[in-house]
JSON list of C-alpha atoms in Angstrom, two decimals:
[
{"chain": "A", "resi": 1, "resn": "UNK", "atom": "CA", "xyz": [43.05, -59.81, 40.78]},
{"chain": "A", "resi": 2, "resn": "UNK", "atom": "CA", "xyz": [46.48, -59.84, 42.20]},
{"chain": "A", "resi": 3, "resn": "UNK", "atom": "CA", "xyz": [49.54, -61.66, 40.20]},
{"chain": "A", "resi": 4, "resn": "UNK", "atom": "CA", "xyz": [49.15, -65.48, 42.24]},
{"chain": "A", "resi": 5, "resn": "UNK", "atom": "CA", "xyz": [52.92, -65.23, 43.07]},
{"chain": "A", "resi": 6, "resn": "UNK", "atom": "CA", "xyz": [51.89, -61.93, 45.47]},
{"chain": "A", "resi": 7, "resn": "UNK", "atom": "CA", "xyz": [48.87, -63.77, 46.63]},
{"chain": "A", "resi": 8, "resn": "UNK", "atom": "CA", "xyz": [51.23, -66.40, 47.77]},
{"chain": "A", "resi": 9, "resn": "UNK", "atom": "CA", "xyz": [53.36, -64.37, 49.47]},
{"chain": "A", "resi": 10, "resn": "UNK", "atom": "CA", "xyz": [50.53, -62.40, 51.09]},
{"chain": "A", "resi": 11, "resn": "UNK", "atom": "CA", "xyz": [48.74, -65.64, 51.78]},
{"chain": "A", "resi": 12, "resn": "UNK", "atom": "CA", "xyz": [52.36, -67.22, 54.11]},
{"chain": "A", "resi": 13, "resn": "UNK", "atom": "CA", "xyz": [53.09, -63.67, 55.26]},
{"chain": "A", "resi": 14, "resn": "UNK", "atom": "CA", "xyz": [49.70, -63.50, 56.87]},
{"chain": "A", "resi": 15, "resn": "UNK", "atom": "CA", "xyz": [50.02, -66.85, 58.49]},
{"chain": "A", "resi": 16, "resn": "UNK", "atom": "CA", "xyz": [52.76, -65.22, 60.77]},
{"chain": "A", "resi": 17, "resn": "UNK", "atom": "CA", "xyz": [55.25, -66.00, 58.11]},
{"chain": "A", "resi": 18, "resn": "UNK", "atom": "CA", "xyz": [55.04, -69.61, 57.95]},
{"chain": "A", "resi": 19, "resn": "UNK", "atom": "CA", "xyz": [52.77, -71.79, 56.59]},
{"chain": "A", "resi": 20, "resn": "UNK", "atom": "CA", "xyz": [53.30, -75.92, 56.34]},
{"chain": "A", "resi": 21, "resn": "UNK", "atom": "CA", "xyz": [52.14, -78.02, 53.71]},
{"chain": "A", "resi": 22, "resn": "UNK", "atom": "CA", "xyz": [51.75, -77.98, 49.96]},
{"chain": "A", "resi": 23, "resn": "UNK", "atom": "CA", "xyz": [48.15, -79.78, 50.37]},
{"chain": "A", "resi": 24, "resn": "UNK", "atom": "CA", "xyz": [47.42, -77.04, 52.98]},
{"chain": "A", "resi": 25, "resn": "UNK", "atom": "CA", "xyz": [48.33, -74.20, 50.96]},
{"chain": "A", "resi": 26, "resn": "UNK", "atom": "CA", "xyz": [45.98, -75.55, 47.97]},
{"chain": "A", "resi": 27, "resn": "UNK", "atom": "CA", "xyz": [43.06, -75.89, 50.40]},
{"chain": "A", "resi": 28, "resn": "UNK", "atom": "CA", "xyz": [43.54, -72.65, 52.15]},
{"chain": "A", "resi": 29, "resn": "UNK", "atom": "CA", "xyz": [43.49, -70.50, 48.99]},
{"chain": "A", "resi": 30, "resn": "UNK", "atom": "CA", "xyz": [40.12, -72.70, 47.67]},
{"chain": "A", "resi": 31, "resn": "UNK", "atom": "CA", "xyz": [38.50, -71.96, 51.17]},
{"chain": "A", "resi": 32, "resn": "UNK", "atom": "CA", "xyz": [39.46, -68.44, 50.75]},
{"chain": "A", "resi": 33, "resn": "UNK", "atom": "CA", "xyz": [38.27, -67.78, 47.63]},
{"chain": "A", "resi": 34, "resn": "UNK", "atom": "CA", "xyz": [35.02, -69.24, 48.47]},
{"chain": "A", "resi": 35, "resn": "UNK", "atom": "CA", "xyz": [34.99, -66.60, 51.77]},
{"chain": "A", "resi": 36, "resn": "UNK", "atom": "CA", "xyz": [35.31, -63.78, 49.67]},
{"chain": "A", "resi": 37, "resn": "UNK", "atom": "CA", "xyz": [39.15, -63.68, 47.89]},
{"chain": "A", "resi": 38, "resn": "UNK", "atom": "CA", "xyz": [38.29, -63.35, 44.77]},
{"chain": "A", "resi": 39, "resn": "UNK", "atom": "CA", "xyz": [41.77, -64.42, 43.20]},
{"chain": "A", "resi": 40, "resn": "UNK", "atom": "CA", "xyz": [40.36, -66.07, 40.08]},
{"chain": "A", "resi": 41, "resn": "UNK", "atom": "CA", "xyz": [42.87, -69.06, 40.72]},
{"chain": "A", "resi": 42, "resn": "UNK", "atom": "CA", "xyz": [41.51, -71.96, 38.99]},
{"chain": "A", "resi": 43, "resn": "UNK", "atom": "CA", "xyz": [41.03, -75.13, 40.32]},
{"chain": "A", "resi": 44, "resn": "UNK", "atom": "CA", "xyz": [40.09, -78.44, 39.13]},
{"chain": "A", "resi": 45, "resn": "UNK", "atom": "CA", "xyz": [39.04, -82.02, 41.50]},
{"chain": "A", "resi": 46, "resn": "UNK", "atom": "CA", "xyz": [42.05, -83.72, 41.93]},
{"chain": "A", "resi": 47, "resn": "UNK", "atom": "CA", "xyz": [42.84, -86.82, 44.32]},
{"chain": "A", "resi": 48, "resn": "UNK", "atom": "CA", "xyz": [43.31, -84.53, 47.37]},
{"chain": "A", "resi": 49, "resn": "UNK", "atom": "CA", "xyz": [40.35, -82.23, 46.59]},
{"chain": "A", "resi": 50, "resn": "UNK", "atom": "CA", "xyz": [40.22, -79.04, 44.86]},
{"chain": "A", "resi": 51, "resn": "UNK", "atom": "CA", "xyz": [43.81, -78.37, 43.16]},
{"chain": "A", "resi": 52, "resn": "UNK", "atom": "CA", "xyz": [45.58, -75.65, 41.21]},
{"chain": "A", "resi": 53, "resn": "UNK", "atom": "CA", "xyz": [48.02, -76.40, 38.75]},
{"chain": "A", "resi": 54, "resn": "UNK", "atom": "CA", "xyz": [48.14, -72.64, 38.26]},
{"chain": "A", "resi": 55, "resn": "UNK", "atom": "CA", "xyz": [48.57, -72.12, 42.13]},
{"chain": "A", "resi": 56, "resn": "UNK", "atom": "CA", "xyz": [51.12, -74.28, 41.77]},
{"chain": "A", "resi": 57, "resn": "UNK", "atom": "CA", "xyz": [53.43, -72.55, 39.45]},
{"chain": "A", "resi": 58, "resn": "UNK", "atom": "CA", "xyz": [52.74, -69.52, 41.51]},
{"chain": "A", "resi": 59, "resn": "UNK", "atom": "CA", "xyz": [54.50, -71.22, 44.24]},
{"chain": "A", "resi": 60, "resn": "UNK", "atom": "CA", "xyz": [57.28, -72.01, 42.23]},
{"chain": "A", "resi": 61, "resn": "UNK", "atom": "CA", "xyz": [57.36, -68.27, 40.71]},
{"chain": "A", "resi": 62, "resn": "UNK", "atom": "CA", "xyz": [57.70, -66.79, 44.50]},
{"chain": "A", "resi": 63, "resn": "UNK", "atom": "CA", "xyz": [60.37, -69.30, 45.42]},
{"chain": "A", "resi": 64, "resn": "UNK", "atom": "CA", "xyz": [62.21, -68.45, 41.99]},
{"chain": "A", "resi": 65, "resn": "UNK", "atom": "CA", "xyz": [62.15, -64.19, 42.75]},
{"chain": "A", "resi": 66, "resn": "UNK", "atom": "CA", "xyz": [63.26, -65.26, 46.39]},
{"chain": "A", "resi": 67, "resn": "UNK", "atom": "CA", "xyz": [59.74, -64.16, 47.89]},
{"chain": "A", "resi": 68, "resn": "UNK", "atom": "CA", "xyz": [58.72, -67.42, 49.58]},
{"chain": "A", "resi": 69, "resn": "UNK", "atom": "CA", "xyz": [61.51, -70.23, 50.88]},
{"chain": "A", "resi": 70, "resn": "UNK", "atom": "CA", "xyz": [60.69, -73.57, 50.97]},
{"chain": "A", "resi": 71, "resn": "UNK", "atom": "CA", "xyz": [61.95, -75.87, 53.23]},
{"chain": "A", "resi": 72, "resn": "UNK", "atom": "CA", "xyz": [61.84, -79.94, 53.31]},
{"chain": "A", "resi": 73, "resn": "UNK", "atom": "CA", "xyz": [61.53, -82.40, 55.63]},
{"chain": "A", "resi": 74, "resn": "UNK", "atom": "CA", "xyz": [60.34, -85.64, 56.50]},
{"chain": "A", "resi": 75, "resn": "UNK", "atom": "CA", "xyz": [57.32, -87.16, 58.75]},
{"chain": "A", "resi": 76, "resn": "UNK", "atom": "CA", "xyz": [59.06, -88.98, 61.79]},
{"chain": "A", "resi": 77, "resn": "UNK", "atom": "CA", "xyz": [56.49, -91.28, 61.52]},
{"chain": "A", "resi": 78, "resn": "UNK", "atom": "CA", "xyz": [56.62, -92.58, 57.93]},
{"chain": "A", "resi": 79, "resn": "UNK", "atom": "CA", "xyz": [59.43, -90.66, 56.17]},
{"chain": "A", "resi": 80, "resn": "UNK", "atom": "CA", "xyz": [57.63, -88.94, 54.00]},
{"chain": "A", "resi": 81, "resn": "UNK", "atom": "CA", "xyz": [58.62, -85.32, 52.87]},
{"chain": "A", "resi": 82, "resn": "UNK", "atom": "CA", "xyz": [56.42, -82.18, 53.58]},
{"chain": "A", "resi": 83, "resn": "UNK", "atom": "CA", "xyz": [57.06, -78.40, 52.91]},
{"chain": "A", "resi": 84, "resn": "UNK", "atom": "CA", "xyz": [57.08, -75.28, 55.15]},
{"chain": "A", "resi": 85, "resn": "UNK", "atom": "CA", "xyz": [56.92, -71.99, 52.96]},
{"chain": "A", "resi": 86, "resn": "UNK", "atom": "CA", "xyz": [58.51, -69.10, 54.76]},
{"chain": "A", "resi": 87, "resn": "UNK", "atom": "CA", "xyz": [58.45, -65.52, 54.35]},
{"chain": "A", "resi": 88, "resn": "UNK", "atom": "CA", "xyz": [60.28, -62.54, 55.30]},
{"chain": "A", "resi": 89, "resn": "UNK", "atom": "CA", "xyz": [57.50, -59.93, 53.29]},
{"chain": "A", "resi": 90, "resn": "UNK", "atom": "CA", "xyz": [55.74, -57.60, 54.86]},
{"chain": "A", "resi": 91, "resn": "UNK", "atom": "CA", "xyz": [51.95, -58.80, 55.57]},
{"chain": "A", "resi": 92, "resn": "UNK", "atom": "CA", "xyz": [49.59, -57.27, 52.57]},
{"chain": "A", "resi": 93, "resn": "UNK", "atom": "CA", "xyz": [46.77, -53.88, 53.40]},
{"chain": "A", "resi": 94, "resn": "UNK", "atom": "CA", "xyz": [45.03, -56.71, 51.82]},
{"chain": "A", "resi": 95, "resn": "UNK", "atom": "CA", "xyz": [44.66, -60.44, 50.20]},
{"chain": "A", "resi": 96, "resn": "UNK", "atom": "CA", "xyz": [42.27, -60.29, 47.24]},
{"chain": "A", "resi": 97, "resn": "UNK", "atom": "CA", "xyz": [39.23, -58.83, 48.30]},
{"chain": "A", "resi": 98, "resn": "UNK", "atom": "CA", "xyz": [39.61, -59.72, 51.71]},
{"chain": "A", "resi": 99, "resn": "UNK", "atom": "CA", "xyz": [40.98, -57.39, 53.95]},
{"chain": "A", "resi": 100, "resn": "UNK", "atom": "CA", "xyz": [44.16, -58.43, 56.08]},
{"chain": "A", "resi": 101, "resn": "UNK", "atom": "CA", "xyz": [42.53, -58.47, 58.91]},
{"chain": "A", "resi": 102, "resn": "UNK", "atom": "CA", "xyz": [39.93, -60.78, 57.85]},
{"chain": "A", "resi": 103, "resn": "UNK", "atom": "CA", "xyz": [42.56, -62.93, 55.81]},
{"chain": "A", "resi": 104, "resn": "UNK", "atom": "CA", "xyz": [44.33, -63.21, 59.27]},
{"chain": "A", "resi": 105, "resn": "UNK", "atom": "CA", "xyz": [41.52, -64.08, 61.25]},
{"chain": "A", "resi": 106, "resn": "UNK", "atom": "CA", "xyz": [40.70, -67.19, 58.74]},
{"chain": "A", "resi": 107, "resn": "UNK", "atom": "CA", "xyz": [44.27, -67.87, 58.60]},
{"chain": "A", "resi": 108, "resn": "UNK", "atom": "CA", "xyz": [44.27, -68.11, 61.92]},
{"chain": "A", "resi": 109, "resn": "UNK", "atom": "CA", "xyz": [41.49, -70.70, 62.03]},
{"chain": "A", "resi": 110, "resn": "UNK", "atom": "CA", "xyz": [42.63, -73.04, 59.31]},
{"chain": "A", "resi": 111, "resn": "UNK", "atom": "CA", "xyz": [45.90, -73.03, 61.09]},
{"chain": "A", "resi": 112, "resn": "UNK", "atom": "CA", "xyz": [43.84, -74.51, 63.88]},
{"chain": "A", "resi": 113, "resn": "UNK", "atom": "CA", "xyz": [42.96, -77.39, 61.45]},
{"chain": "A", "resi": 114, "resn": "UNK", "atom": "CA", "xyz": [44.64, -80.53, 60.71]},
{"chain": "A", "resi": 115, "resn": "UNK", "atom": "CA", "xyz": [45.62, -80.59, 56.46]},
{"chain": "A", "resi": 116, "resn": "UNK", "atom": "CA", "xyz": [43.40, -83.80, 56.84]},
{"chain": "A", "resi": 117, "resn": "UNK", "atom": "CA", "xyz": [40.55, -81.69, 57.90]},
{"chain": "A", "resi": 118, "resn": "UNK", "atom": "CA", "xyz": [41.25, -78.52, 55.56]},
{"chain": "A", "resi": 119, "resn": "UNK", "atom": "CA", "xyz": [41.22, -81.28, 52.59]},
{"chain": "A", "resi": 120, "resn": "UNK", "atom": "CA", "xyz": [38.03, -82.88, 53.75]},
{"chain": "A", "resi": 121, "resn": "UNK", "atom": "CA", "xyz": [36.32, -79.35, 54.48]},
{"chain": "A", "resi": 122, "resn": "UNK", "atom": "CA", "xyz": [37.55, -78.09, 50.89]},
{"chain": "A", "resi": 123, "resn": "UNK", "atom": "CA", "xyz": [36.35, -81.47, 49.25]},
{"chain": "A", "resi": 124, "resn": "UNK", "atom": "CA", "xyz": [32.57, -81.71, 50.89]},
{"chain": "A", "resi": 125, "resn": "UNK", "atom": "CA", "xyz": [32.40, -77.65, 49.36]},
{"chain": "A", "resi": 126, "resn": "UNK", "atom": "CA", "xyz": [33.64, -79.02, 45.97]},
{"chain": "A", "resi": 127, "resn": "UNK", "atom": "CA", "xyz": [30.96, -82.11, 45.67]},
{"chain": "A", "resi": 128, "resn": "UNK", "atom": "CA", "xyz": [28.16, -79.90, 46.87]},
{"chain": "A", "resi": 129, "resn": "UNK", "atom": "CA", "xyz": [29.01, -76.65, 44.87]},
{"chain": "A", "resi": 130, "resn": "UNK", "atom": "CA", "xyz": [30.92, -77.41, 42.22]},
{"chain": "A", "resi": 131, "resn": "UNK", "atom": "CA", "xyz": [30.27, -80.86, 41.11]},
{"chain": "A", "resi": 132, "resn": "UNK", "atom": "CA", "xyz": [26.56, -79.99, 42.98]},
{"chain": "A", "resi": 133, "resn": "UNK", "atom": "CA", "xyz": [26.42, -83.88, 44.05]},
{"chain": "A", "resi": 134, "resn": "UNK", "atom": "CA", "xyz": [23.40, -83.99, 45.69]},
{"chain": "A", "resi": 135, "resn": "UNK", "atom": "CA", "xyz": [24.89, -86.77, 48.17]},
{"chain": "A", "resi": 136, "resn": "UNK", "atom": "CA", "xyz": [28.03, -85.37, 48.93]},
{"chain": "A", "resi": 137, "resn": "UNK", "atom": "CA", "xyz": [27.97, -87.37, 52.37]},
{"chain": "A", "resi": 138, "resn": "UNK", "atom": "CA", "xyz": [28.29, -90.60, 50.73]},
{"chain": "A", "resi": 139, "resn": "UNK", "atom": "CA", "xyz": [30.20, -89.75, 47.90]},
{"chain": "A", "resi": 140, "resn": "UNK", "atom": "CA", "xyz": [33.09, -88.20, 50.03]},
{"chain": "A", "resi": 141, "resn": "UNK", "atom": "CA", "xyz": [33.32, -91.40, 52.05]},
{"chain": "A", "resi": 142, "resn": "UNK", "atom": "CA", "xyz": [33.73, -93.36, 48.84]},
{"chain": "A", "resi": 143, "resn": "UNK", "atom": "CA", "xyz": [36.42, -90.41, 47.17]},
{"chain": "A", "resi": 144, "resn": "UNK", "atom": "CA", "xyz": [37.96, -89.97, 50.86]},
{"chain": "A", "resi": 145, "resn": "UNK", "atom": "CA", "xyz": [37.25, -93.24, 52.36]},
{"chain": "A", "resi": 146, "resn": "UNK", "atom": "CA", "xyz": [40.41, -93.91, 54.61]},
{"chain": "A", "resi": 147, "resn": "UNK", "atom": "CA", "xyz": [40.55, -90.15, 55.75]},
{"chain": "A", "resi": 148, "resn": "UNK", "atom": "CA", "xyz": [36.53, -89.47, 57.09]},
{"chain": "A", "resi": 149, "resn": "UNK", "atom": "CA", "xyz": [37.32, -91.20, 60.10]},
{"chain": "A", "resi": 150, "resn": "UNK", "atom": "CA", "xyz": [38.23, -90.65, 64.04]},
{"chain": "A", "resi": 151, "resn": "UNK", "atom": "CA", "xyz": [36.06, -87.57, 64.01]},
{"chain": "A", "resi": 152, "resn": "UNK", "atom": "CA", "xyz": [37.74, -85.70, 60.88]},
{"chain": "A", "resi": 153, "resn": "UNK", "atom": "CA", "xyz": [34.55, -85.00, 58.86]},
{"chain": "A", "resi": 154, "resn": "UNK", "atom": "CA", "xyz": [32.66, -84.06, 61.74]},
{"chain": "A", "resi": 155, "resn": "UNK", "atom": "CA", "xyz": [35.10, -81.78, 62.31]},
{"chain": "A", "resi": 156, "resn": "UNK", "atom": "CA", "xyz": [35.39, -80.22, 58.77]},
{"chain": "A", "resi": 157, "resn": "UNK", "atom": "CA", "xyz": [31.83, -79.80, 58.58]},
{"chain": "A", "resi": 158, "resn": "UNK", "atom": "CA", "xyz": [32.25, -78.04, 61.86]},
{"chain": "A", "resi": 159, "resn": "UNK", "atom": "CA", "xyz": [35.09, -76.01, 60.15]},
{"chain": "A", "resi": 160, "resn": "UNK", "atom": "CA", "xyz": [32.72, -74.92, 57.03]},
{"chain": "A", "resi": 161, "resn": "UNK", "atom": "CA", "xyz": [29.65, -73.84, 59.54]},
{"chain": "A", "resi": 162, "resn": "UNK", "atom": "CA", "xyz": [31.96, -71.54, 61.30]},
{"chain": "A", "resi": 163, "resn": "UNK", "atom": "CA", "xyz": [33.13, -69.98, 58.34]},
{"chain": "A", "resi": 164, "resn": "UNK", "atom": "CA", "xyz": [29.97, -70.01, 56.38]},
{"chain": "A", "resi": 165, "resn": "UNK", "atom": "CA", "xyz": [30.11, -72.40, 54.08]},
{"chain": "A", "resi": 166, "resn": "UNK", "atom": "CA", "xyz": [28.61, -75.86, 54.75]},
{"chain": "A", "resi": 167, "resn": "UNK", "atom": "CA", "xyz": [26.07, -77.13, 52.68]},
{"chain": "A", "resi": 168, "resn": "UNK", "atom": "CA", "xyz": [22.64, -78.32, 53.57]}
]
């Protein structure tokens, strides 16, 4: 298992060196776990979806060595802040157990993905394999209620297919 400070660093340097969003960052690393990772980072159901306290302090550990920068600023639409973690690291041989290639290539697609979506794709994983709630449909319209909408669900479910990991 690598320390969770390099796996941060490996996970921004493989998304071309940039990656936005703490909520994105969470969901990426539980998504990539679940696809093979194998970091050991524990996470827990919090009101976003799967969440890593642990994660977390990794974050702050890679800012504090100078490995990761994080920069603020503010939604146009309703002032509120969001993060962009940058890094100047070389991209890792590998992340985890996946190889860099692979990492990249999933990167890649969850870039493609609104945080929305990412949260709503980790979230309908968590219900049906962790909490094993056997009607994870309607329980992540009550836990996610004003965010299944305008085609977002569909299109994390679509998301978890093409990676492997929807439910039944």
């Amino acid at each position: 298992m690598p320390q969770l400070d390099d796996l941060v660093v490996g996970v921004v340097a493989l998304s071309d060196g940039a990656l936005v969003g703490r909520i994105r960052l969470q969901k990426v690393v539980y998504l990539l776990d679940r696809l093979g990772m194998k970091s050991d980072v524990p996470f827990e159901y919090h009101h976003y979806g799967p969440y890593s306290e642990a994660l977390s302090d990794a974050v702050t550990d890679a800012k504090f060595w100078g490995r990761v920068e994080e920069e603020v600023s503010f939604r146009l639409n309703d002032g509120a802040p969001y993060s962009t973690f940058k890094t100047r690291s070389k991209a890792p041989e590998t992340l985890g157990s996946l190889s860099s290639g692979d990492a990249r290539r999933l990167l890649a697609k969850f870039a493609g993905c609104t945080s929305t979506v990412l949260e709503l794709a980790a979230t309908i994983h968590w219900l049906a394999f962790e909490e094993k709630v056997a009607d994870w449909r309607a329980e992540i319209k009550v836990r996610k209620a004003g965010k299944t909408g305008n085609g977002r669900l569909e299109a994390a479910l679509t998301l978890l297919k093409e990676v492997g990991l929807a439910p039944t």
